[in-house]
Amino acid sequence: MKESILVLDFGGQYNQLIARRVRENNVYAEILPYTTPIEQIKQKNYKGIIFTGGPNSVYDMSSPHYPKEILSLGVPILGICYGCQLMAWMAGGAVETAPVSEYGKIELKIKKESILFDGVDDKSTVWMSHTDFISRVPDGFEVTALTYDCPCAAMENRERKLYAVQFHPEVTHTAFGKEMLKNFIFGVCGCKGDWVMDSFIDETVNSLKEKIGDKQVILGLSGGVDSSVAAGLLSRAVGKQLTCVFVDQGLMRKDEGDFVEQTFTKLFDMDFVRVNCGDVFLEKLKGVTDPEAKRKIISEEFYKVFWDEIKSRAKGDAFFAQGTIYPDRIESGKGATDGESQTSVIKTHHNMGKIPDDVEFLGVIEPLGDLFKDEVRKVGEKLGIPKELVWRQPFPGPGLGVRIIGEITKEKIEILQNADFVLRDEMAKNGYEKNLSQFFCVFTGSKAVGVMGDHRTYENVIAIRAVTTDDFMTADWARIPFDILAKVSNRITNEVAGVNRIVYDITSKPPGTVEWE
Ligand code: XMP
């Protein structure tokens, strides 16, 4: 059995980051909400448990708590921020509102030698974010570090293998955060660190073979990173028993449908089905200009075509596979105490959606269900999937449909594809892609007057959109050097018929969104 660490989520914003930090040490980590029954945790033989931070106060009894028994399982525990205070509270200490709250970079002083601080300077910077503090350390615990305003910035009960830090070791602002987590994982929990992508591929391929046996498996392939890597793994496991269904709605980037088809038919052993339905989509979208209406039509039509194709192949004796990854599956501890949160719909994103009731499968297979995006990319590279696919920038489900303002026509799609191709080509030539999270062209729907030779022109305005972001929830417009923009503008106006003006989008998110529609 692979060794693993449990990240018990109390609603903190860094829960996924903690799990990723653990995995960077080649130790598998999984996140479970604090509502997970203790019996379930006992069965899993975790090498260690990490309590995450959270926005609440432990002395407020409606905030997330956990049965005290967890401290006595003999499994090492590291409490972080709220998790630190929770450990203190559960072990009989006291937590109160701090006379001075700490936020941001703070100097930490080590007070007492601790395995957690092996290789850590006596004074170092840590990231703090708390308004409560441990005012009385529980019996049997010792304070191992403090700050000017926080008398207990770290505490431990070495005998019981219980450790806690008020600061956030998982964020990069904590200078020795990685060392501290490493010390917990290896020094305290005694992990070996043998969870690597090679073994992941072998283990997954074996278990897929076992599960699928001689049955068929059908995968919806979008050409995005996740479904491509899932296809690669499944193909390695069961070859021709895999059918990949690729719906080309005619709204992909220039030549992209052909590229996806060639990649998968040449590189992998599988049955590849490409459903070309661009004309049907265009017919449905005729005269439609409202962004949400367009999204709705594209999404509904996509599912209809996709599931019709699947239904014609799956007769109840095939598995259905999809490229779901770990962050899509995590049931967060967040919000569990907030009641129903009503977030307003900015845009209806469409992804694989729900399996319709009238399709029957032997089961659903999600070979990447335990991986984060960066791990999926590593697996993809190891499987030999081309870099263009593995490092592909995000592409919205509705494709160019949300990058053409107003009615979508064949002509507009072509102009946009050609302009976007030039942008991508120029970025690749300059090696500037790596500085950007996402970049593309937008067909603005505006026309402008221009001059070409001695003639007046009245042609389309194309916008360049380029952003940098960590999570796409917020984004900054990218400061692409003017020289590169000049080259792109020059090339598009020269090479793409029907375009005579280029504008650069200098809007961040918020108030803008990444896509224009
Ligand atoms: P917005 O425009 O909402 O985009 O700021 C944020 C990120 O999401 C992508 N995006 C989508 N992805 N289905 C998707 O899978 C969609 O319907 C969709 N709409 C936008 C967008 O490209 C950006 O990366």
Coordinates of C-alpha atoms and ligand atoms in Angstrom, one line a residue:
M1 CA 0.0 0.0 0.0
K2 CA 1.3 3.5 -0.8
E3 CA 2.2 5.6 2.1
S4 CA 0.0 8.7 2.5
I5 CA -0.6 11.8 4.5
L6 CA -4.1 13.1 5.2
V7 CA -4.8 16.8 4.9
L8 CA -7.9 17.3 7.1
D9 CA -9.6 20.4 5.8
F10 CA -11.1 22.9 8.2
G11 CA -12.0 25.4 5.5
G12 CA -8.6 27.1 4.9
Q13 CA -7.8 28.6 1.6
Y14 CA -4.5 26.8 1.3
N15 CA -5.7 23.2 1.6
Q16 CA -4.8 22.2 -1.9
L17 CA -1.4 23.9 -1.6
I18 CA -0.6 21.8 1.5
A19 CA -1.4 18.6 -0.3
R20 CA 0.8 19.7 -3.2
R21 CA 3.6 20.6 -0.9
V22 CA 3.5 17.1 0.6
R23 CA 3.4 15.5 -2.9
E24 CA 6.4 17.5 -4.0
N25 CA 8.2 15.2 -1.6
N26 CA 7.0 12.2 -3.4
V27 CA 4.6 11.3 -0.7
Y28 CA 0.9 10.9 -1.6
A29 CA -1.4 13.3 0.2
E30 CA -5.2 13.4 0.1
I31 CA -7.6 16.0 1.3
L32 CA -10.7 15.1 3.3
P33 CA -13.3 17.5 4.9
Y34 CA -13.4 17.7 8.7
T35 CA -16.8 16.0 8.5
T36 CA -15.1 12.7 7.6
P37 CA -15.9 10.1 10.3
I38 CA -13.0 9.1 12.4
E39 CA -13.6 5.4 11.7
Q40 CA -12.8 6.1 8.0
I41 CA -9.6 7.8 9.0
K42 CA -8.6 4.9 11.3
Q43 CA -8.9 2.4 8.4
K44 CA -6.6 4.2 6.1
N45 CA -3.2 3.8 8.0
Y46 CA -2.1 7.3 7.3
K47 CA 1.6 8.0 8.0
G48 CA 0.6 11.5 9.3
I49 CA -2.3 14.0 9.4
I50 CA -2.2 17.7 8.8
F51 CA -5.0 19.9 10.2
T52 CA -5.4 22.9 7.8
G53 CA -6.1 26.5 8.6
G54 CA -9.6 27.9 8.6
P55 CA -11.5 31.2 9.0
N56 CA -13.2 30.4 12.3
S57 CA -12.5 30.7 16.0
V58 CA -12.2 27.4 17.9
Y59 CA -14.1 28.8 21.0
D60 CA -17.1 29.4 18.8
M61 CA -18.7 26.0 19.1
S62 CA -20.4 26.2 15.7
S63 CA -17.0 26.3 14.0
P64 CA -15.4 23.1 12.7
H65 CA -14.2 20.7 15.4
Y66 CA -13.1 17.1 15.4
P67 CA -13.4 14.2 17.9
K68 CA -10.5 14.5 20.4
E69 CA -9.8 10.8 19.9
I70 CA -7.8 11.7 16.8
L71 CA -5.0 13.0 18.9
S72 CA -4.6 9.6 20.6
L73 CA -4.5 7.4 17.4
G74 CA -0.7 7.4 17.6
V75 CA -0.6 9.0 14.1
P76 CA 1.7 12.1 13.9
I77 CA -0.3 15.3 13.5
L78 CA 0.7 18.8 12.3
G79 CA -1.7 21.6 13.0
I80 CA -1.5 24.7 10.9
C81 CA -3.0 28.1 11.9
Y82 CA -6.6 27.3 12.9
G83 CA -5.4 23.6 13.0
C84 CA -2.8 24.7 15.5
Q85 CA -5.3 26.4 17.7
L86 CA -7.7 23.5 17.3
M87 CA -5.0 21.1 18.5
A88 CA -4.4 23.3 21.6
W89 CA -8.1 23.5 22.3
M90 CA -8.7 19.8 21.9
A91 CA -5.7 18.9 24.2
G92 CA -7.0 21.1 27.0
G93 CA -5.2 24.5 26.3
A94 CA -6.9 27.9 25.9
V95 CA -7.4 30.0 22.8
E96 CA -8.6 33.6 22.8
T97 CA -8.7 36.7 20.7
A98 CA -5.1 37.9 20.4
P99 CA -4.3 41.3 21.9
V100 CA -2.4 42.0 18.6
S101 CA -3.4 40.1 15.4
E102 CA -0.6 39.2 13.0
Y103 CA -0.9 39.4 9.3
G104 CA 1.8 39.0 6.7
K105 CA 5.5 38.4 7.0
I106 CA 6.6 38.2 10.6
E107 CA 9.9 37.2 12.3
L108 CA 9.9 33.9 14.0
K109 CA 12.3 33.0 16.8
I110 CA 13.0 29.4 17.6
K111 CA 12.9 29.0 21.4
K112 CA 13.6 25.3 21.8
E113 CA 15.2 22.7 19.6
S114 CA 12.6 20.7 17.6
I115 CA 12.8 18.1 14.9
L116 CA 10.4 20.4 12.9
F117 CA 13.1 23.1 12.8
D118 CA 16.0 21.0 11.7
G119 CA 18.1 23.1 9.3
V120 CA 16.0 26.2 10.0
D121 CA 17.7 29.5 11.1
D122 CA 17.1 30.6 14.7
K123 CA 15.3 33.7 13.3
S124 CA 13.4 33.5 10.0
T125 CA 10.4 35.0 8.2
V126 CA 7.0 33.2 8.4
W127 CA 3.6 34.1 7.0
M128 CA 1.0 34.8 9.6
S129 CA -2.7 35.4 9.3
H130 CA -4.5 35.1 12.7
T131 CA -6.7 37.1 15.1
D132 CA -6.8 34.4 17.8
F133 CA -3.9 33.0 19.7
I134 CA -3.0 30.1 22.1
S135 CA -3.1 31.9 25.5
R136 CA -2.4 28.7 27.5
V137 CA -0.5 25.8 26.1
P138 CA -2.0 22.3 26.9
D139 CA -0.3 20.1 29.5
G140 CA 2.4 18.0 28.0
F141 CA 3.1 20.5 25.2
E142 CA 6.1 22.8 24.9
V143 CA 6.4 26.1 23.1
T144 CA 9.1 25.7 20.5
A145 CA 8.9 29.1 18.7
L146 CA 7.5 32.6 19.2
T147 CA 7.2 36.0 17.6
Y148 CA 7.2 39.5 19.1
D149 CA 3.4 39.4 19.4
C150 CA 2.7 35.7 19.6
P151 CA 4.0 33.8 22.6
C152 CA 3.1 30.4 21.1
A153 CA 4.0 30.4 17.3
A154 CA 4.8 26.7 17.5
M155 CA 4.3 24.0 20.1
E156 CA 4.7 20.3 20.3
N157 CA 4.2 17.2 22.4
R158 CA 7.1 15.1 21.1
E159 CA 6.1 11.9 22.9
R160 CA 2.6 12.0 21.3
K161 CA 4.0 13.2 18.0
L162 CA 1.7 16.2 18.0
Y163 CA 3.1 19.4 16.4
A164 CA 1.5 22.7 15.6
V165 CA 2.5 26.0 14.0
Q166 CA 0.5 29.2 14.1
F167 CA 2.0 30.3 10.8
H168 CA 1.6 28.9 7.3
P169 CA 4.6 26.7 6.3
E170 CA 3.0 25.9 2.9
V171 CA 3.2 29.4 1.4
T172 CA 6.4 30.6 -0.2
H173 CA 6.6 33.7 2.1
T174 CA 7.6 31.4 4.9
A175 CA 11.3 31.2 4.3
F176 CA 11.9 27.7 5.7
G177 CA 8.4 26.4 5.1
K178 CA 9.4 23.6 2.8
E179 CA 12.1 22.4 5.2
M180 CA 9.6 22.4 8.1
L181 CA 7.1 20.3 6.1
K182 CA 9.9 18.0 5.0
N183 CA 10.9 17.6 8.6
F184 CA 7.4 16.6 9.5
I185 CA 6.9 14.2 6.6
F186 CA 10.2 12.4 6.9
G187 CA 11.5 13.2 10.4
V188 CA 8.3 12.9 12.3
C189 CA 6.1 10.6 10.1
G190 CA 9.0 8.5 8.8
C191 CA 7.8 8.5 5.2
K192 CA 10.1 7.1 2.6
G193 CA 9.0 9.3 -0.4
D194 CA 8.6 6.6 -3.0
W195 CA 5.5 7.9 -4.7
V196 CA 6.7 8.9 -8.1
M197 CA 5.0 9.3 -11.5
D198 CA 6.7 6.2 -13.0
S199 CA 5.2 4.0 -10.3
F200 CA 1.9 5.9 -10.7
I201 CA 1.8 5.0 -14.4
D202 CA 2.6 1.3 -13.8
E203 CA 0.2 0.9 -10.9
T204 CA -2.6 2.8 -12.7
V205 CA -2.1 0.8 -15.9
N206 CA -2.3 -2.5 -14.0
S207 CA -5.4 -1.6 -12.1
L208 CA -7.1 -0.3 -15.2
K209 CA -6.3 -3.6 -16.9
E210 CA -7.7 -5.5 -14.0
K211 CA -10.9 -3.4 -13.8
I212 CA -11.6 -3.3 -17.5
G213 CA -10.8 -6.9 -18.3
D214 CA -12.0 -7.7 -21.8
K215 CA -14.7 -5.0 -21.8
Q216 CA -14.8 -1.8 -23.9
V217 CA -14.2 1.7 -22.5
I218 CA -15.3 4.9 -24.0
L219 CA -13.7 8.3 -23.3
G220 CA -14.8 11.8 -24.2
L221 CA -11.7 13.5 -25.6
S222 CA -11.7 17.2 -25.8
G223 CA -8.1 17.7 -26.8
G224 CA -7.4 19.4 -23.5
V225 CA -4.6 18.2 -21.2
D226 CA -6.6 16.1 -18.8
S227 CA -8.6 14.0 -21.3
S228 CA -5.5 13.6 -23.5
V229 CA -3.5 12.2 -20.6
A230 CA -6.4 10.0 -19.5
A231 CA -6.6 8.7 -23.1
G232 CA -2.8 7.9 -23.1
L233 CA -3.1 5.9 -19.9
L234 CA -6.1 4.0 -21.0
S235 CA -4.6 3.2 -24.3
R236 CA -1.5 1.8 -22.6
A237 CA -3.7 -0.3 -20.4
V238 CA -6.3 -1.7 -22.9
G239 CA -5.3 -0.5 -26.4
K240 CA -8.0 -1.1 -29.0
Q241 CA -10.6 -1.7 -26.3
L242 CA -10.6 2.1 -25.9
T243 CA -12.8 4.3 -28.0
C244 CA -12.1 8.0 -27.8
V245 CA -15.0 10.2 -29.0
F246 CA -13.8 13.6 -30.1
V247 CA -16.6 16.1 -31.0
D248 CA -15.3 18.9 -33.3
Q249 CA -17.8 21.6 -33.2
G250 CA -15.9 23.7 -35.7
L251 CA -14.9 26.2 -33.0
M252 CA -11.4 25.0 -32.3
R253 CA -8.2 26.9 -33.1
K254 CA -6.7 26.7 -36.6
D255 CA -6.0 23.1 -37.6
E256 CA -6.5 21.9 -34.0
G257 CA -9.0 19.2 -34.7
D258 CA -6.6 17.7 -37.3
F259 CA -3.7 17.9 -34.8
V260 CA -5.7 16.1 -32.1
E261 CA -6.8 13.4 -34.5
Q262 CA -3.3 12.9 -35.9
T263 CA -1.7 12.8 -32.5
F264 CA -4.0 10.1 -31.1
T265 CA -4.3 8.0 -34.2
K266 CA -0.5 8.0 -34.8
L267 CA 0.8 7.8 -31.3
F268 CA -1.7 5.5 -29.5
D269 CA -3.4 2.3 -30.1
M270 CA -7.1 3.1 -29.8
D271 CA -10.3 3.5 -31.8
F272 CA -10.6 7.2 -32.5
V273 CA -13.9 8.6 -33.5
R274 CA -14.1 12.2 -34.7
V275 CA -17.5 13.7 -35.0
N276 CA -17.4 16.8 -37.3
C277 CA -20.5 18.9 -36.7
G278 CA -19.4 22.4 -37.3
D279 CA -22.2 23.1 -39.8
V280 CA -24.9 21.9 -37.4
F281 CA -23.5 24.2 -34.7
L282 CA -23.5 27.2 -37.1
E283 CA -27.0 26.5 -38.1
K284 CA -28.1 26.5 -34.5
L285 CA -26.2 29.7 -33.8
K286 CA -27.6 31.6 -36.7
G287 CA -28.7 35.1 -35.7
V288 CA -27.8 34.5 -32.0
T289 CA -25.9 37.4 -30.4
D290 CA -26.5 37.1 -26.7
P291 CA -23.4 35.6 -25.0
E292 CA -25.3 33.4 -22.5
A293 CA -27.7 32.2 -25.3
K294 CA -24.7 31.3 -27.4
R295 CA -23.0 29.5 -24.6
K296 CA -26.2 27.6 -23.8
I297 CA -26.7 26.5 -27.4
I298 CA -23.1 25.4 -27.8
S299 CA -23.2 23.4 -24.6
E300 CA -26.6 21.8 -25.2
E301 CA -25.6 20.9 -28.8
F302 CA -22.3 19.5 -27.7
Y303 CA -23.8 17.2 -25.1
K304 CA -26.5 16.1 -27.5
V305 CA -24.0 15.1 -30.2
F306 CA -21.6 13.6 -27.7
W307 CA -24.1 11.5 -25.9
D308 CA -25.8 10.4 -29.1
E309 CA -22.5 9.1 -30.3
I310 CA -21.8 7.4 -27.0
K311 CA -25.2 5.9 -26.8
S312 CA -24.8 4.4 -30.3
R313 CA -21.7 2.6 -29.0
A314 CA -22.3 1.8 -25.3
K315 CA -25.0 -0.9 -24.9
G316 CA -24.6 -1.3 -21.2
D317 CA -21.5 -3.4 -21.4
A318 CA -18.8 -0.7 -21.7
F319 CA -17.1 1.5 -19.1
F320 CA -17.2 5.3 -19.4
A321 CA -14.0 7.2 -18.8
Q322 CA -13.3 10.9 -18.2
G323 CA -10.4 13.1 -17.4
T324 CA -11.5 14.3 -14.0
I325 CA -8.6 15.5 -11.9
Y326 CA -8.2 15.7 -8.1
P327 CA -9.2 19.4 -7.6
D328 CA -12.5 18.7 -9.4
R329 CA -13.3 16.0 -6.9
I330 CA -12.3 17.6 -3.6
E331 CA -15.2 18.1 -1.3
S332 CA -14.0 21.1 0.6
G333 CA -14.5 21.8 4.3
K334 CA -15.1 25.3 3.2
G335 CA -18.6 26.7 3.5
A336 CA -19.8 23.8 5.6
T337 CA -20.6 26.3 8.3
D338 CA -21.6 29.1 6.0
G339 CA -25.0 27.7 5.0
E340 CA -26.0 27.7 1.3
S341 CA -23.8 30.2 -0.5
Q342 CA -25.4 31.8 -3.5
T343 CA -22.7 32.9 -5.9
S344 CA -24.1 34.8 -8.9
V345 CA -23.5 33.2 -12.3
I346 CA -21.0 35.3 -14.2
K347 CA -20.8 32.8 -17.1
T348 CA -22.1 29.3 -17.4
H349 CA -18.9 27.2 -17.9
H350 CA -19.4 23.9 -19.6
N351 CA -17.4 20.8 -18.9
M352 CA -18.3 17.2 -19.2
G353 CA -21.5 17.5 -17.3
K354 CA -23.7 14.9 -15.9
I355 CA -24.2 11.5 -17.4
P356 CA -27.8 11.3 -18.8
D357 CA -30.1 8.9 -17.2
D358 CA -30.8 6.9 -20.3
V359 CA -27.1 5.8 -20.8
E360 CA -26.0 2.7 -19.0
F361 CA -22.4 1.9 -18.2
L362 CA -20.6 -0.8 -16.3
G363 CA -19.0 2.0 -14.4
V364 CA -17.2 5.3 -14.6
I365 CA -13.4 5.3 -14.7
E366 CA -11.4 8.4 -13.8
P367 CA -7.7 7.4 -14.1
L368 CA -6.4 10.9 -13.1
G369 CA -8.8 11.4 -10.2
D370 CA -6.0 11.5 -7.6
L371 CA -3.7 14.0 -9.5
F372 CA -3.1 17.7 -9.5
K373 CA -2.7 19.4 -12.9
D374 CA 1.1 19.6 -12.7
E375 CA 1.2 15.9 -11.9
V376 CA -1.1 15.2 -14.8
R377 CA 1.4 17.0 -17.1
K378 CA 4.3 15.0 -15.7
V379 CA 2.4 11.8 -16.5
G380 CA 1.5 13.1 -20.0
E381 CA 5.2 13.8 -20.7
K382 CA 6.2 10.3 -19.5
L383 CA 3.6 8.8 -21.8
G384 CA 5.1 10.6 -24.8
I385 CA 2.2 12.9 -25.4
P386 CA 3.5 16.0 -27.4
K387 CA 4.4 19.1 -25.5
E388 CA 1.8 21.1 -27.4
L389 CA -0.9 19.1 -25.8
V390 CA 0.7 18.6 -22.4
W391 CA 1.5 22.2 -21.9
R392 CA -1.6 23.5 -23.8
Q393 CA -3.0 26.7 -22.3
P394 CA -6.6 26.5 -21.1
F395 CA -9.2 26.6 -23.9
P396 CA -12.9 27.2 -23.0
G397 CA -15.4 24.5 -23.7
P398 CA -17.4 26.8 -26.1
G399 CA -14.2 27.4 -28.0
L400 CA -13.9 30.4 -30.3
G401 CA -17.6 30.8 -29.8
V402 CA -16.9 33.0 -26.8
R403 CA -14.2 34.9 -28.7
I404 CA -16.4 36.1 -31.5
I405 CA -18.6 39.0 -30.3
G406 CA -22.0 39.0 -31.9
E407 CA -23.3 36.4 -34.3
I408 CA -20.9 33.5 -35.2
T409 CA -20.4 32.9 -38.9
K410 CA -18.0 30.7 -40.8
E411 CA -16.2 33.8 -42.2
K412 CA -15.6 35.2 -38.7
I413 CA -14.3 31.9 -37.4
E414 CA -11.8 31.8 -40.2
I415 CA -10.6 35.3 -39.7
L416 CA -10.2 34.7 -36.0
Q417 CA -8.4 31.4 -36.5
N418 CA -5.9 33.0 -38.8
A419 CA -5.3 36.0 -36.6
D420 CA -4.9 33.7 -33.5
F421 CA -2.5 31.5 -35.4
V422 CA -0.2 34.4 -36.2
L423 CA -0.3 35.5 -32.5
R424 CA 0.6 32.0 -31.3
D425 CA 3.3 31.6 -34.0
E426 CA 4.9 34.9 -33.0
M427 CA 4.8 34.1 -29.3
A428 CA 6.4 30.7 -29.9
K429 CA 9.1 32.3 -32.1
N430 CA 9.9 34.8 -29.3
G431 CA 9.8 32.2 -26.6
Y432 CA 7.4 34.5 -24.8
E433 CA 4.7 31.9 -24.2
K434 CA 6.2 30.8 -20.9
N435 CA 5.5 34.2 -19.4
L436 CA 1.8 34.0 -20.0
S437 CA -1.0 32.0 -18.5
Q438 CA -3.3 32.4 -21.5
F439 CA -3.3 34.5 -24.7
F440 CA -5.5 34.6 -27.7
C441 CA -7.2 36.8 -30.3
V442 CA -10.8 38.1 -30.1
F443 CA -13.0 39.0 -33.0
T444 CA -14.4 42.2 -31.5
G445 CA -17.3 42.6 -33.9
S446 CA -16.3 46.3 -34.5
K447 CA -15.2 47.6 -37.8
A448 CA -12.8 50.4 -38.4
V449 CA -11.7 52.6 -41.3
G450 CA -8.1 52.2 -42.5
V451 CA -5.9 52.8 -45.5
M452 CA -4.1 50.3 -47.6
G453 CA -2.1 51.6 -50.5
D454 CA -4.2 54.4 -51.8
H455 CA -7.4 52.8 -50.8
R456 CA -9.8 53.3 -48.0
T457 CA -10.6 50.1 -46.1
Y458 CA -13.4 49.3 -43.7
E459 CA -12.5 46.0 -42.0
N460 CA -12.6 44.1 -38.8
V461 CA -10.9 45.0 -35.5
I462 CA -9.1 42.1 -33.7
A463 CA -8.1 42.4 -30.1
I464 CA -5.2 40.6 -28.4
R465 CA -5.9 39.3 -25.0
A466 CA -3.1 38.0 -22.8
V467 CA -3.1 37.4 -19.0
T468 CA -1.0 36.2 -16.2
T469 CA -2.7 34.4 -13.2
D470 CA -2.3 31.6 -10.7
D471 CA -5.8 30.4 -10.5
F472 CA -7.9 32.3 -13.2
M473 CA -10.2 33.6 -10.4
T474 CA -8.3 36.9 -10.8
A475 CA -5.9 37.8 -13.5
D476 CA -3.6 40.6 -14.6
W477 CA -3.2 41.8 -18.2
A478 CA 0.2 40.8 -19.4
R479 CA 2.9 43.4 -20.1
I480 CA 4.0 41.9 -23.4
P481 CA 7.0 43.9 -24.8
F482 CA 5.9 46.5 -27.4
D483 CA 8.3 45.1 -29.9
I484 CA 6.6 41.8 -29.9
L485 CA 3.1 43.4 -30.0
A486 CA 4.3 45.5 -33.0
K487 CA 5.4 42.4 -34.9
V488 CA 2.1 40.6 -34.2
S489 CA 0.1 43.6 -35.2
N490 CA 2.1 44.0 -38.4
R491 CA 1.8 40.4 -39.3
I492 CA -1.9 40.1 -38.6
T493 CA -2.8 43.1 -40.7
N494 CA -0.6 41.9 -43.5
E495 CA -1.4 38.2 -43.5
V496 CA -5.0 38.0 -42.5
A497 CA -7.5 39.2 -45.0
G498 CA -10.4 41.1 -43.5
V499 CA -8.5 42.7 -40.6
N500 CA -7.1 46.3 -40.6
R501 CA -6.8 47.2 -37.0
I502 CA -5.4 45.5 -33.8
V503 CA -6.1 46.6 -30.3
Y504 CA -4.5 45.3 -27.0
D505 CA -6.8 44.5 -24.1
I506 CA -5.4 46.1 -20.9
T507 CA -8.2 45.0 -18.6
S508 CA -7.5 42.9 -15.5
K509 CA -9.9 40.4 -13.9
P510 CA -11.9 41.8 -12.1
P511 CA -13.4 44.0 -13.5
G512 CA -13.0 42.1 -16.9
T513 CA -13.1 38.4 -17.3
V514 CA -10.4 36.5 -19.2
E515 CA -12.7 35.7 -22.2
W516 CA -14.7 38.5 -23.8
E517 CA -18.0 36.6 -23.6
Ligands
XMP1 P1 -13.3 33.8 -17.5 O1 -13.6 34.4 -18.9 O2 -14.5 33.3 -16.8 O3 -12.3 32.6 -17.8 O4 -12.5 34.8 -16.7 C1 -11.5 32.0 -16.8 C2 -10.9 30.7 -17.4 O5 -11.9 29.8 -17.7 C3 -11.9 29.5 -19.1 N1 -13.3 29.4 -19.6 C4 -13.9 28.2 -19.7 N2 -13.4 26.9 -19.5 N3 -15.5 26.0 -20.1 C5 -14.3 25.9 -19.7 O6 -13.8 24.7 -19.5 C6 -16.1 27.3 -20.3 O7 -17.2 27.4 -20.6 C7 -15.2 28.4 -20.1 N4 -15.3 29.7 -20.2 C8 -14.2 30.3 -19.9 C9 -11.2 30.7 -19.8 O8 -10.6 30.4 -21.0 C10 -10.1 31.0 -18.7 O9 -9.1 30.2 -18.8

